[in-house]
PDB file of C-alpha atoms in Angstrom:
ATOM      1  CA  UNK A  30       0.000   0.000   0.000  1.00  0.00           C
ATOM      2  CA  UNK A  31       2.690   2.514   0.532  1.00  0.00           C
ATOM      3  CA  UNK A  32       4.390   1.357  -2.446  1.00  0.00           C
ATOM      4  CA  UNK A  33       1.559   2.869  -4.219  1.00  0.00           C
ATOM      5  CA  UNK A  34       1.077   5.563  -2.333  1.00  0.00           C
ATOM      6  CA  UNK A  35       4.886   6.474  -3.131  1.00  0.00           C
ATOM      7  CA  UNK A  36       4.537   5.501  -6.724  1.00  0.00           C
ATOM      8  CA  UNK A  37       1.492   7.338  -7.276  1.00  0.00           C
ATOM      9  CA  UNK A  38       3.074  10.496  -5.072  1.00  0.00           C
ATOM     10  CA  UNK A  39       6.424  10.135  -7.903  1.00  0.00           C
ATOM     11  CA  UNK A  40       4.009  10.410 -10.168  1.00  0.00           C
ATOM     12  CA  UNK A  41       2.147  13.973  -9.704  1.00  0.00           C
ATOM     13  CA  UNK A  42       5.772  14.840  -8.706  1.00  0.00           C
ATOM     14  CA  UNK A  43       7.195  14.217 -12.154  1.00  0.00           C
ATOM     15  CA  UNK A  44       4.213  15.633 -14.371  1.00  0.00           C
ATOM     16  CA  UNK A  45       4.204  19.073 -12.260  1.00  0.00           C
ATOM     17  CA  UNK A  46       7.776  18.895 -13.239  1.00  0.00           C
ATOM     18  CA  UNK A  47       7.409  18.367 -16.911  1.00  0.00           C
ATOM     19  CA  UNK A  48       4.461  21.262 -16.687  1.00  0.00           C
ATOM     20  CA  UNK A  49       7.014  23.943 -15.731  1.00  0.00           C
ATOM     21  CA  UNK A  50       9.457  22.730 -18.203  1.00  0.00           C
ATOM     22  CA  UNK A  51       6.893  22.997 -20.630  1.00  0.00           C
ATOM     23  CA  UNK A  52       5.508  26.495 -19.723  1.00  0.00           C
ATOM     24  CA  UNK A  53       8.931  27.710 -20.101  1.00  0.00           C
ATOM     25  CA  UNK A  54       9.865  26.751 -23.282  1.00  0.00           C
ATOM     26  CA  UNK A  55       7.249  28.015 -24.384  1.00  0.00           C
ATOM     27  CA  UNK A  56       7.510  31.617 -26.582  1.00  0.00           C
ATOM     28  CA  UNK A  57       5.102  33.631 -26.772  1.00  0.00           C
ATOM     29  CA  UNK A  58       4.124  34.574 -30.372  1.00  0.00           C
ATOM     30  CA  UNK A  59       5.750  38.613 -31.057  1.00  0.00           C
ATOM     31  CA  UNK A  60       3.194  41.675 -31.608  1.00  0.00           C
ATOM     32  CA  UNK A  61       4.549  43.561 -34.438  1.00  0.00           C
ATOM     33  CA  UNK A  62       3.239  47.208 -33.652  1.00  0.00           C
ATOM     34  CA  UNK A  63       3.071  49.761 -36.068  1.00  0.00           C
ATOM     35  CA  UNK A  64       4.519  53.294 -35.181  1.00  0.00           C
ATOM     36  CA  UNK A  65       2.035  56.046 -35.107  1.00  0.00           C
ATOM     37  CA  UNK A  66       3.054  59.068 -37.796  1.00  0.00           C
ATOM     38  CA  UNK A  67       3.753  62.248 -36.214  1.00  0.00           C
ATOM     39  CA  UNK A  68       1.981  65.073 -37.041  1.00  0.00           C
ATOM     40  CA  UNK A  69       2.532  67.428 -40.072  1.00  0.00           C
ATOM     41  CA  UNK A  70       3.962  70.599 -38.586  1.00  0.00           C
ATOM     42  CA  UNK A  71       1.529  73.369 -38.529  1.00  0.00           C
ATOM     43  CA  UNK A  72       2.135  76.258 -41.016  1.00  0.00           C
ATOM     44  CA  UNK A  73       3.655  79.286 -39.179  1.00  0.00           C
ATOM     45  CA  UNK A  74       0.759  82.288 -38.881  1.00  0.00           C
ATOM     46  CA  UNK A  75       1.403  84.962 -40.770  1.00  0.00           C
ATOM     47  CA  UNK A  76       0.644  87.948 -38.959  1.00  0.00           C
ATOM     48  CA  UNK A  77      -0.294  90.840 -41.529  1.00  0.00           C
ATOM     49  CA  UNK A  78      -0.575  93.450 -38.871  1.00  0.00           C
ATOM     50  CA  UNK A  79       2.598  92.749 -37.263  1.00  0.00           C
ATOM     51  CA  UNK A  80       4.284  92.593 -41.095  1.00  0.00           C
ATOM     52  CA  UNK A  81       2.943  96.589 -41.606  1.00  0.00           C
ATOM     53  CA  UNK A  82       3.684  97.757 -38.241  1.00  0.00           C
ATOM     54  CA  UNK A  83       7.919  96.106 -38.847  1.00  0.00           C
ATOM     55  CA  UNK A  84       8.196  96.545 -42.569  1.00  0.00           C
ATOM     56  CA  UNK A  85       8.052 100.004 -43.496  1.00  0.00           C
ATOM     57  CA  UNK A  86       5.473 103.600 -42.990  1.00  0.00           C
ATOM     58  CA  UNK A  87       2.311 102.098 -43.493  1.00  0.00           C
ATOM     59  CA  UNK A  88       0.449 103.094 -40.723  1.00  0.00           C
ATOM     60  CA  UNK A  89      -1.908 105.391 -42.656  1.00  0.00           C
ATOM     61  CA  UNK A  90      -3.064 102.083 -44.708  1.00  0.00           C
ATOM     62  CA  UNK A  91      -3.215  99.935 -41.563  1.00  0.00           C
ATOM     63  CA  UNK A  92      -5.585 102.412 -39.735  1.00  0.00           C
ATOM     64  CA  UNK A  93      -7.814 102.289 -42.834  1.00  0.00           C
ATOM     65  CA  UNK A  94      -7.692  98.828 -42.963  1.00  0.00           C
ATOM     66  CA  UNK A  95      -8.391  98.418 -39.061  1.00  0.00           C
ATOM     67  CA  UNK A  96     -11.003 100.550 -39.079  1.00  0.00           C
ATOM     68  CA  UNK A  97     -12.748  98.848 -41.919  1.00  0.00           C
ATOM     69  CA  UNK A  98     -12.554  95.356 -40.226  1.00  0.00           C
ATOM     70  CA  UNK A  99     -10.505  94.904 -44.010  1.00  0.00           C
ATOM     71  CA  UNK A 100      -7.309  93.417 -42.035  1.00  0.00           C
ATOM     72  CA  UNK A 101      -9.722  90.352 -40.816  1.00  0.00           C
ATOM     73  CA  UNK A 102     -10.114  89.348 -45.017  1.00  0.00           C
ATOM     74  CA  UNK A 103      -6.501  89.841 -45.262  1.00  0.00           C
ATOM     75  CA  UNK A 104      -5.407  87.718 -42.508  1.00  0.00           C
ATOM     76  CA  UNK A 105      -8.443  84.976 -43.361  1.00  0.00           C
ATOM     77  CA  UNK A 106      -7.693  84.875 -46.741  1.00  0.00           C
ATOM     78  CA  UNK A 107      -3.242  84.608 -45.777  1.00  0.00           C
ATOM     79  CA  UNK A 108      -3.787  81.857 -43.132  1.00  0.00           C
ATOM     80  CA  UNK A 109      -7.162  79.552 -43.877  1.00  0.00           C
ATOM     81  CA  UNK A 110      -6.849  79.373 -47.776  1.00  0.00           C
ATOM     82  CA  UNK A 111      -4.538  77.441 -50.354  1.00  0.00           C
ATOM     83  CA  UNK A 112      -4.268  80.528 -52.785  1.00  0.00           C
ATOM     84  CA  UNK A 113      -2.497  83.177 -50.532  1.00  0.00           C
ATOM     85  CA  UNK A 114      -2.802  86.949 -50.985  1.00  0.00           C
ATOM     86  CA  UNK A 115      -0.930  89.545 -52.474  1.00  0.00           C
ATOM     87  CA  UNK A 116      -1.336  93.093 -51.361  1.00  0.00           C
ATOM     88  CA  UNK A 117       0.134  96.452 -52.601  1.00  0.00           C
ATOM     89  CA  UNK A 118       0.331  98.991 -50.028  1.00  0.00           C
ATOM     90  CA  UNK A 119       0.438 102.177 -50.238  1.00  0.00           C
ATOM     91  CA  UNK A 120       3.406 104.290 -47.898  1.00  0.00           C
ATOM     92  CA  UNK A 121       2.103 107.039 -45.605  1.00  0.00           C
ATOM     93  CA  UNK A 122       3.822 109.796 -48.254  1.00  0.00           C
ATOM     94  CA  UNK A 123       1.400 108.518 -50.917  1.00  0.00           C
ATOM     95  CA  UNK A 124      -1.389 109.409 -48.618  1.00  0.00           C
ATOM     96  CA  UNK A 125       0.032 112.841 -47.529  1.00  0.00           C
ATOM     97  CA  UNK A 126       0.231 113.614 -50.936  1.00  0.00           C
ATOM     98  CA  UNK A 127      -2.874 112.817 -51.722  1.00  0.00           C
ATOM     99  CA  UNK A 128      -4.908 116.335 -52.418  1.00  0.00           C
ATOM    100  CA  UNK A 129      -7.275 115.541 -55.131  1.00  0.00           C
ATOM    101  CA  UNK A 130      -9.650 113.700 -54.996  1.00  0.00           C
ATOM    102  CA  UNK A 131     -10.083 113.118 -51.176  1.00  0.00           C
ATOM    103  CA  UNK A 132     -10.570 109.870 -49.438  1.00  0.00           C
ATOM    104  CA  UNK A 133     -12.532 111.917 -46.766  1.00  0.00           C
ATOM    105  CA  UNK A 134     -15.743 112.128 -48.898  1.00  0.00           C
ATOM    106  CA  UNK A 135     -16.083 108.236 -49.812  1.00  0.00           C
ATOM    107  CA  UNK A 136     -18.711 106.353 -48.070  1.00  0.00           C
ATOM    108  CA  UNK A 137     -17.673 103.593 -45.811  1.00  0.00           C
ATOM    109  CA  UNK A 138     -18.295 100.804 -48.594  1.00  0.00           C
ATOM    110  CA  UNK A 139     -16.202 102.788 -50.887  1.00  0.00           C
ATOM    111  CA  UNK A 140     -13.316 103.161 -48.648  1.00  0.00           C
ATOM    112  CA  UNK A 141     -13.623  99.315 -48.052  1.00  0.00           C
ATOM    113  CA  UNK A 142     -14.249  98.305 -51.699  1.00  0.00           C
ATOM    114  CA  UNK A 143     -10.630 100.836 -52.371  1.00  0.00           C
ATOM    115  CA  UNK A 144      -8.902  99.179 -49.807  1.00  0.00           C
ATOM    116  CA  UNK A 145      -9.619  95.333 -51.120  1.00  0.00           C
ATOM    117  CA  UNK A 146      -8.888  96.950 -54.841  1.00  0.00           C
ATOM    118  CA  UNK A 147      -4.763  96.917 -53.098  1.00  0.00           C
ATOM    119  CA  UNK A 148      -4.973  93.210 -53.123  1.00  0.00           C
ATOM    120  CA  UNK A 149      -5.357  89.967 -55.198  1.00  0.00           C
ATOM    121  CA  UNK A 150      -6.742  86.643 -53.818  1.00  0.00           C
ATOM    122  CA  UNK A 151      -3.377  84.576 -55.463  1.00  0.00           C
ATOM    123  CA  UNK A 152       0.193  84.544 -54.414  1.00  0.00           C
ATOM    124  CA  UNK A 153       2.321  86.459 -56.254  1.00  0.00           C
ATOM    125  CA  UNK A 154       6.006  86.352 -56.908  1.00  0.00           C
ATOM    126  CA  UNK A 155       7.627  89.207 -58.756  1.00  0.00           C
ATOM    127  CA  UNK A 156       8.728  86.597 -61.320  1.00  0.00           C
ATOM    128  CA  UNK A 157       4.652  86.334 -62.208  1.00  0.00           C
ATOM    129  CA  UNK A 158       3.994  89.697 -63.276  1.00  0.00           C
ATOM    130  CA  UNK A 159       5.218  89.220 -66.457  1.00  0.00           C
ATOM    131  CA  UNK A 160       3.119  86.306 -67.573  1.00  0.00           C
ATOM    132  CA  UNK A 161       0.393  88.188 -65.574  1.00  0.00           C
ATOM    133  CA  UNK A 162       0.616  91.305 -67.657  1.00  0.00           C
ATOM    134  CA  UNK A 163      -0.598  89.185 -70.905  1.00  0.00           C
ATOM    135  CA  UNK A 164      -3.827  88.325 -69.062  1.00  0.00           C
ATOM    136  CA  UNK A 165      -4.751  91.735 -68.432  1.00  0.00           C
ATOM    137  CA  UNK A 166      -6.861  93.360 -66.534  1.00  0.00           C
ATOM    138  CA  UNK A 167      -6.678  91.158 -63.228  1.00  0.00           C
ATOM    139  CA  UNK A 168      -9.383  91.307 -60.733  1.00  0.00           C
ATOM    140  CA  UNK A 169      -9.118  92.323 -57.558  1.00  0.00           C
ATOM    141  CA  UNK A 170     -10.430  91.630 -53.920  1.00  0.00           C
ATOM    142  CA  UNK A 171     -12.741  93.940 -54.565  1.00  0.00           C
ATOM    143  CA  UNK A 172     -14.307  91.955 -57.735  1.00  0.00           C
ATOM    144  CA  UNK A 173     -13.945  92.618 -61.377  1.00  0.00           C
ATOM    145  CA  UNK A 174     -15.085  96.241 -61.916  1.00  0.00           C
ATOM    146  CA  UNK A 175     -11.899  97.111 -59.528  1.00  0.00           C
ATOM    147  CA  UNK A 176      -9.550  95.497 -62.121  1.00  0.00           C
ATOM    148  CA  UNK A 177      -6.051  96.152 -62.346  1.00  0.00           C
ATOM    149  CA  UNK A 178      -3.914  96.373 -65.397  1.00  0.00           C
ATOM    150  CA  UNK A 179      -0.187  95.037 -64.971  1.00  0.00           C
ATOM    151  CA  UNK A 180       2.896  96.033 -67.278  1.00  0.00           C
ATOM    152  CA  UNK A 181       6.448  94.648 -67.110  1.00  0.00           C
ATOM    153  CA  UNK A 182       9.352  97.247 -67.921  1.00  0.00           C
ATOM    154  CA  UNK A 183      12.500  95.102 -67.924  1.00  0.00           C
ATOM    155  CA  UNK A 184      11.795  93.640 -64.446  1.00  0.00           C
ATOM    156  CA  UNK A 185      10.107  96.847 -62.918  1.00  0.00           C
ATOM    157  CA  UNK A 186       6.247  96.169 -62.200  1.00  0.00           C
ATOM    158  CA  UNK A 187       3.918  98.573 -63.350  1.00  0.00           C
ATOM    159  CA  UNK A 188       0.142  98.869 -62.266  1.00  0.00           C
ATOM    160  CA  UNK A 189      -3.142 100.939 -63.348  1.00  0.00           C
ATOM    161  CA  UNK A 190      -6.684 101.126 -61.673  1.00  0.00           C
ATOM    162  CA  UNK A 191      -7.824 103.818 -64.416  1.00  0.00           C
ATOM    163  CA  UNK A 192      -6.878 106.654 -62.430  1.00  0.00           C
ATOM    164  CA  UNK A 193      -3.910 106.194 -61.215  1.00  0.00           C
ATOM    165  CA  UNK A 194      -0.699 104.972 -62.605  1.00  0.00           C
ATOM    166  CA  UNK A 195       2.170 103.418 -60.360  1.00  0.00           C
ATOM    167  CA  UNK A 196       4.775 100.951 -59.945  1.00  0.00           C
ATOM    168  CA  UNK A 197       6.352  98.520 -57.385  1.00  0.00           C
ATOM    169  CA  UNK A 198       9.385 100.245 -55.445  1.00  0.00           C
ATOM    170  CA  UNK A 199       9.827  97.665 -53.088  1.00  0.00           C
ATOM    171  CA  UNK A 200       9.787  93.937 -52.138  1.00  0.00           C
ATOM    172  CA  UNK A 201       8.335  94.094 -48.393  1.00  0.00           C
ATOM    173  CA  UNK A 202       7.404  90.270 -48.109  1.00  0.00           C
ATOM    174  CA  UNK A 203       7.416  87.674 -50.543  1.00  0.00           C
ATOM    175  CA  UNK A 204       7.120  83.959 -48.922  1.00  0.00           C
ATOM    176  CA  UNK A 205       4.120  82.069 -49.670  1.00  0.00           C
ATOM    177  CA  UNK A 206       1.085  82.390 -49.081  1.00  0.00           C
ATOM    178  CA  UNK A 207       1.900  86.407 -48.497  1.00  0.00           C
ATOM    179  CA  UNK A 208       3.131  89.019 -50.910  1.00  0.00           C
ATOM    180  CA  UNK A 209       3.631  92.458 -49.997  1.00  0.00           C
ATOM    181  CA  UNK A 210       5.027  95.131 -52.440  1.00  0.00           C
ATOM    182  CA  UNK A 211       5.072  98.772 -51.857  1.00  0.00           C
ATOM    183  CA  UNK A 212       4.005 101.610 -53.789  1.00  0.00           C
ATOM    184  CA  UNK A 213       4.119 104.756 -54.156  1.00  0.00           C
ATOM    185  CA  UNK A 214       0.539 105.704 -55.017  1.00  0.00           C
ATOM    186  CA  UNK A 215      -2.808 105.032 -53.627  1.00  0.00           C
ATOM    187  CA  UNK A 216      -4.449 102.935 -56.033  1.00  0.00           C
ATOM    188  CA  UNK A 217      -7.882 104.921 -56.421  1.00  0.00           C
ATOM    189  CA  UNK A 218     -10.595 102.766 -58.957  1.00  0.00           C
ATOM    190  CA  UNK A 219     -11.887 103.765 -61.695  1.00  0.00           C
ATOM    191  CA  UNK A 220     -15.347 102.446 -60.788  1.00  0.00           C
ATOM    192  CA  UNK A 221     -15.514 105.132 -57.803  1.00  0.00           C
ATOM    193  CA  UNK A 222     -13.264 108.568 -59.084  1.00  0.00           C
ATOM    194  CA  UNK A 223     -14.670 107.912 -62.826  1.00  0.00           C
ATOM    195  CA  UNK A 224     -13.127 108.828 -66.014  1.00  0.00           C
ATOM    196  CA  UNK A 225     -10.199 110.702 -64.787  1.00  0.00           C
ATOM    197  CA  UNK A 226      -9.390 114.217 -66.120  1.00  0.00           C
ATOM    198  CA  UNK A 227      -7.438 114.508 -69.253  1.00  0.00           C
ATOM    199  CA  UNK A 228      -4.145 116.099 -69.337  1.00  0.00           C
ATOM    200  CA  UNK A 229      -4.051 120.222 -69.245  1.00  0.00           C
ATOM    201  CA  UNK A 230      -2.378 121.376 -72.816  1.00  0.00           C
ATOM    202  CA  UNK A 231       0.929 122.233 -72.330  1.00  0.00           C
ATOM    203  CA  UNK A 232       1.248 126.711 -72.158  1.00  0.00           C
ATOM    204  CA  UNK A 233       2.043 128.012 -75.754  1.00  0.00           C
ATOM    205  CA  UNK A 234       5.246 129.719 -76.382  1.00  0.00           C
ATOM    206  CA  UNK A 235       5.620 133.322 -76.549  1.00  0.00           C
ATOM    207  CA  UNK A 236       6.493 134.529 -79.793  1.00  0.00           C
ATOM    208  CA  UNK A 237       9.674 136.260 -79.957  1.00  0.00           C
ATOM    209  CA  UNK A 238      10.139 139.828 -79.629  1.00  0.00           C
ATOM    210  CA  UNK A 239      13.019 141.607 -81.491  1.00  0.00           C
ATOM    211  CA  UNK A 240      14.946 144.176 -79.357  1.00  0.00           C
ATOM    212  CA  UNK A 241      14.783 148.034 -80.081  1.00  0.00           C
ATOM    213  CA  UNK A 242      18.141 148.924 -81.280  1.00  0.00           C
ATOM    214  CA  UNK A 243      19.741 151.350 -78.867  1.00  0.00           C
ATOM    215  CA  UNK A 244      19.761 155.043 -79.502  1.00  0.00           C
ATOM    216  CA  UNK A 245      23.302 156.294 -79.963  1.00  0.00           C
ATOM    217  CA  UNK A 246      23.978 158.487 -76.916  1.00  0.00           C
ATOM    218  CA  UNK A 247      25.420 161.254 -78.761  1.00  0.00           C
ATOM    219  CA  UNK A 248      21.993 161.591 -81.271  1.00  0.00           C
ATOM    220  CA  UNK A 249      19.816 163.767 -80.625  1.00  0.00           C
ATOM    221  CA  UNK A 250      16.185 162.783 -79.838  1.00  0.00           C
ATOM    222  CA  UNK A 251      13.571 163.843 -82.475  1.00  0.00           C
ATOM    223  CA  UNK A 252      17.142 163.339 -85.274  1.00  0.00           C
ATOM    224  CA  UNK A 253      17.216 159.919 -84.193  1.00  0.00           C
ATOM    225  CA  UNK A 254      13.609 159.487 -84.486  1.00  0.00           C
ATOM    226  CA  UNK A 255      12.498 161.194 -87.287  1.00  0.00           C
ATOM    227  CA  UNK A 256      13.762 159.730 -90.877  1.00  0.00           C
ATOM    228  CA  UNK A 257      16.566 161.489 -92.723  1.00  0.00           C
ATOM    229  CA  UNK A 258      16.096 164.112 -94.970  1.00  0.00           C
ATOM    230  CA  UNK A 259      17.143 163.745 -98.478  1.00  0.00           C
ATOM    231  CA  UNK A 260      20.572 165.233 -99.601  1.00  0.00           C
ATOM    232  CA  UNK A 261      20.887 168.254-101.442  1.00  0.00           C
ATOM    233  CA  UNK A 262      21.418 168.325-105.049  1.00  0.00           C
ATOM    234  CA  UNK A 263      25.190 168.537-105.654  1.00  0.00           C
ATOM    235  CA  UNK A 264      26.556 171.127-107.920  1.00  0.00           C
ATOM    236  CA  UNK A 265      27.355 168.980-111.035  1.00  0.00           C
ATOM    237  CA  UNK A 266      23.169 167.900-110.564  1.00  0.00           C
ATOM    238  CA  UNK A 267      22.616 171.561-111.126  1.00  0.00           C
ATOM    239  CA  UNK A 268      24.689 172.216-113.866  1.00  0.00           C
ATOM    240  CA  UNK A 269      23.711 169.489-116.022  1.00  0.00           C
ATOM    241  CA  UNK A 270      19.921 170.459-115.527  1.00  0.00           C
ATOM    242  CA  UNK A 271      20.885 173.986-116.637  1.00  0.00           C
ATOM    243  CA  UNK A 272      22.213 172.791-120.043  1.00  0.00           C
ATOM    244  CA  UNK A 273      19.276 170.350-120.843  1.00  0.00           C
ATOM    245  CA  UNK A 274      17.143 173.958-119.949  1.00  0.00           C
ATOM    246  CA  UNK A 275      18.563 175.755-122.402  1.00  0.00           C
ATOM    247  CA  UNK A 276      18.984 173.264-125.145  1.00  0.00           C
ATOM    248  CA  UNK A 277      14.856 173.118-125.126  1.00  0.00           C
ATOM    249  CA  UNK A 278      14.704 176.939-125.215  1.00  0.00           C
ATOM    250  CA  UNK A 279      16.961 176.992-127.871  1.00  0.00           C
ATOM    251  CA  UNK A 280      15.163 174.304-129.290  1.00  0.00           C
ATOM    252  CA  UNK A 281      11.760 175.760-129.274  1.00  0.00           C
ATOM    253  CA  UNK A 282      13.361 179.540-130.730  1.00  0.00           C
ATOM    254  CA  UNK A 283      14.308 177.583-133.805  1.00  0.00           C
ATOM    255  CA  UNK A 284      11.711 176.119-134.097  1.00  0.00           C
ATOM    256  CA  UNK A 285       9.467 179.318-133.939  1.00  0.00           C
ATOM    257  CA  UNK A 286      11.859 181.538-135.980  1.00  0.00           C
ATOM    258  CA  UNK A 287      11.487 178.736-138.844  1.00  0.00           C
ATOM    259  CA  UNK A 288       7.797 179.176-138.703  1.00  0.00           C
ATOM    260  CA  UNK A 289       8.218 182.874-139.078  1.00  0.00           C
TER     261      UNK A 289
END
């Protein structure tokens, strides 16, 4: 009986062995896990208020476009959309200089519809104006009627809203999605100011007035005035008439004595 006992004991001792051995051995099957992309950088924010107040004398066109609530297109149009924006902006000395006509007597949707006339919904290089120029005019921000006309001069950009006539001086910003180029006009539409004037005709010449020819200061007045008096006869004038005298008295004597 405890034979069995011991044999059946030896038993459960030996299979809890060959368990352990077992569990060990085993290898657990490998999870291959797949590494999680990192995020796509955000685009930096582009700042448009922060670009005019830095860059250059624009605070004349930055109050206008503050006070028009025309900064928040701007900025929307720079920062949430794929096409960019290009703006020309006018330097304070353009303003200054701006006597007629006035921007004081616009209505507030014609100040805002100028203002968005100084931009294009597109990215611009300086490098595009030339290929732009040959799809002339371009619209505006302000629509179509605001259009712009474009000309490039051997590398220097020209522009035209139909009254006014400027050209690029200055690269401010150019990195996409914002171009900024400064001018040195305001741009002032057509579709508001009208047909501008034409041209006033250049003043005729005055004709050309001989001098008087001085008076000798020696000459008397009324002599050097009045005009000269014919020479006398000379003596040999006197003579000569004498002799042609008498030949026709002589003449006529004859001729009476012959009658006789």
């Amino acid at each position: 009986m405890e034979n069995i006992m011991f044999f059946a004991f030896s038993c459960v001792v030996i299979l809890l062995g060959s368990s352990r051995v077992n569990a060990k051995t085993v290898v657990s099957p490998s999870v291959s896990l797949t590494p999680t992309p990192a995020p796509a950088p955000a685009s930096d924010f582009v700042n448009l208020t922060e670009l005019f107040t830095v860059a250059g004398p624009f605070k004349i066109f930055l109050g206008y476009l503050e006070s028009t609530k025309v900064i928040e297109t701007f900025q929307d149009q720079a920062n949430q959309t794929e096409e960019g924006i290009t703006i020309f902006v006018p330097k304070d000395e353009a303003f200054s200089s701006l006597k007629k006509p006035s921007l004081s007597n616009l209505t507030a949707e014609q100040l805002k519809s100028l203002l968005l006339a100084h931009a294009l919904p597109h990215f611009y290089s300086l490098a595009e104006f030339k290929n732009l120029s040959e799809s002339n005019p371009i619209s505006t921000f302000a629509g179509g009627q605001y259009a712009v006309n474009f000309t490039d001069v051997s590398g220097t950009v020209q522009l035209s809203s139909g009254w006014t006539n400027t050209k690029v001086t200055s690269s401010v910003h150019s990195t996409d999605p914002v171009a900024i180029y400064q001018i040195n006009k305001v741009l002032l539409p057509k579709a508001i100011f009208g047909t501008p004037p034409p041209p006033s005709p250049a003043p005729a010449p005055s004709p050309d007035i001989a001098p008087v020819a001085d008076i000798p200061s020696g000459a008397d007045g009324d002599n050097a005035l009045s005009p000269k008096s014919p020479p006398p006869p000379s003596s040999s004038y006197r003579i000569i008439s004498w002799s042609i005298l008498n030949y026709i008295v002589l003449a006529v004597s004859g001729a009476f004595i012959s009658f006789l």
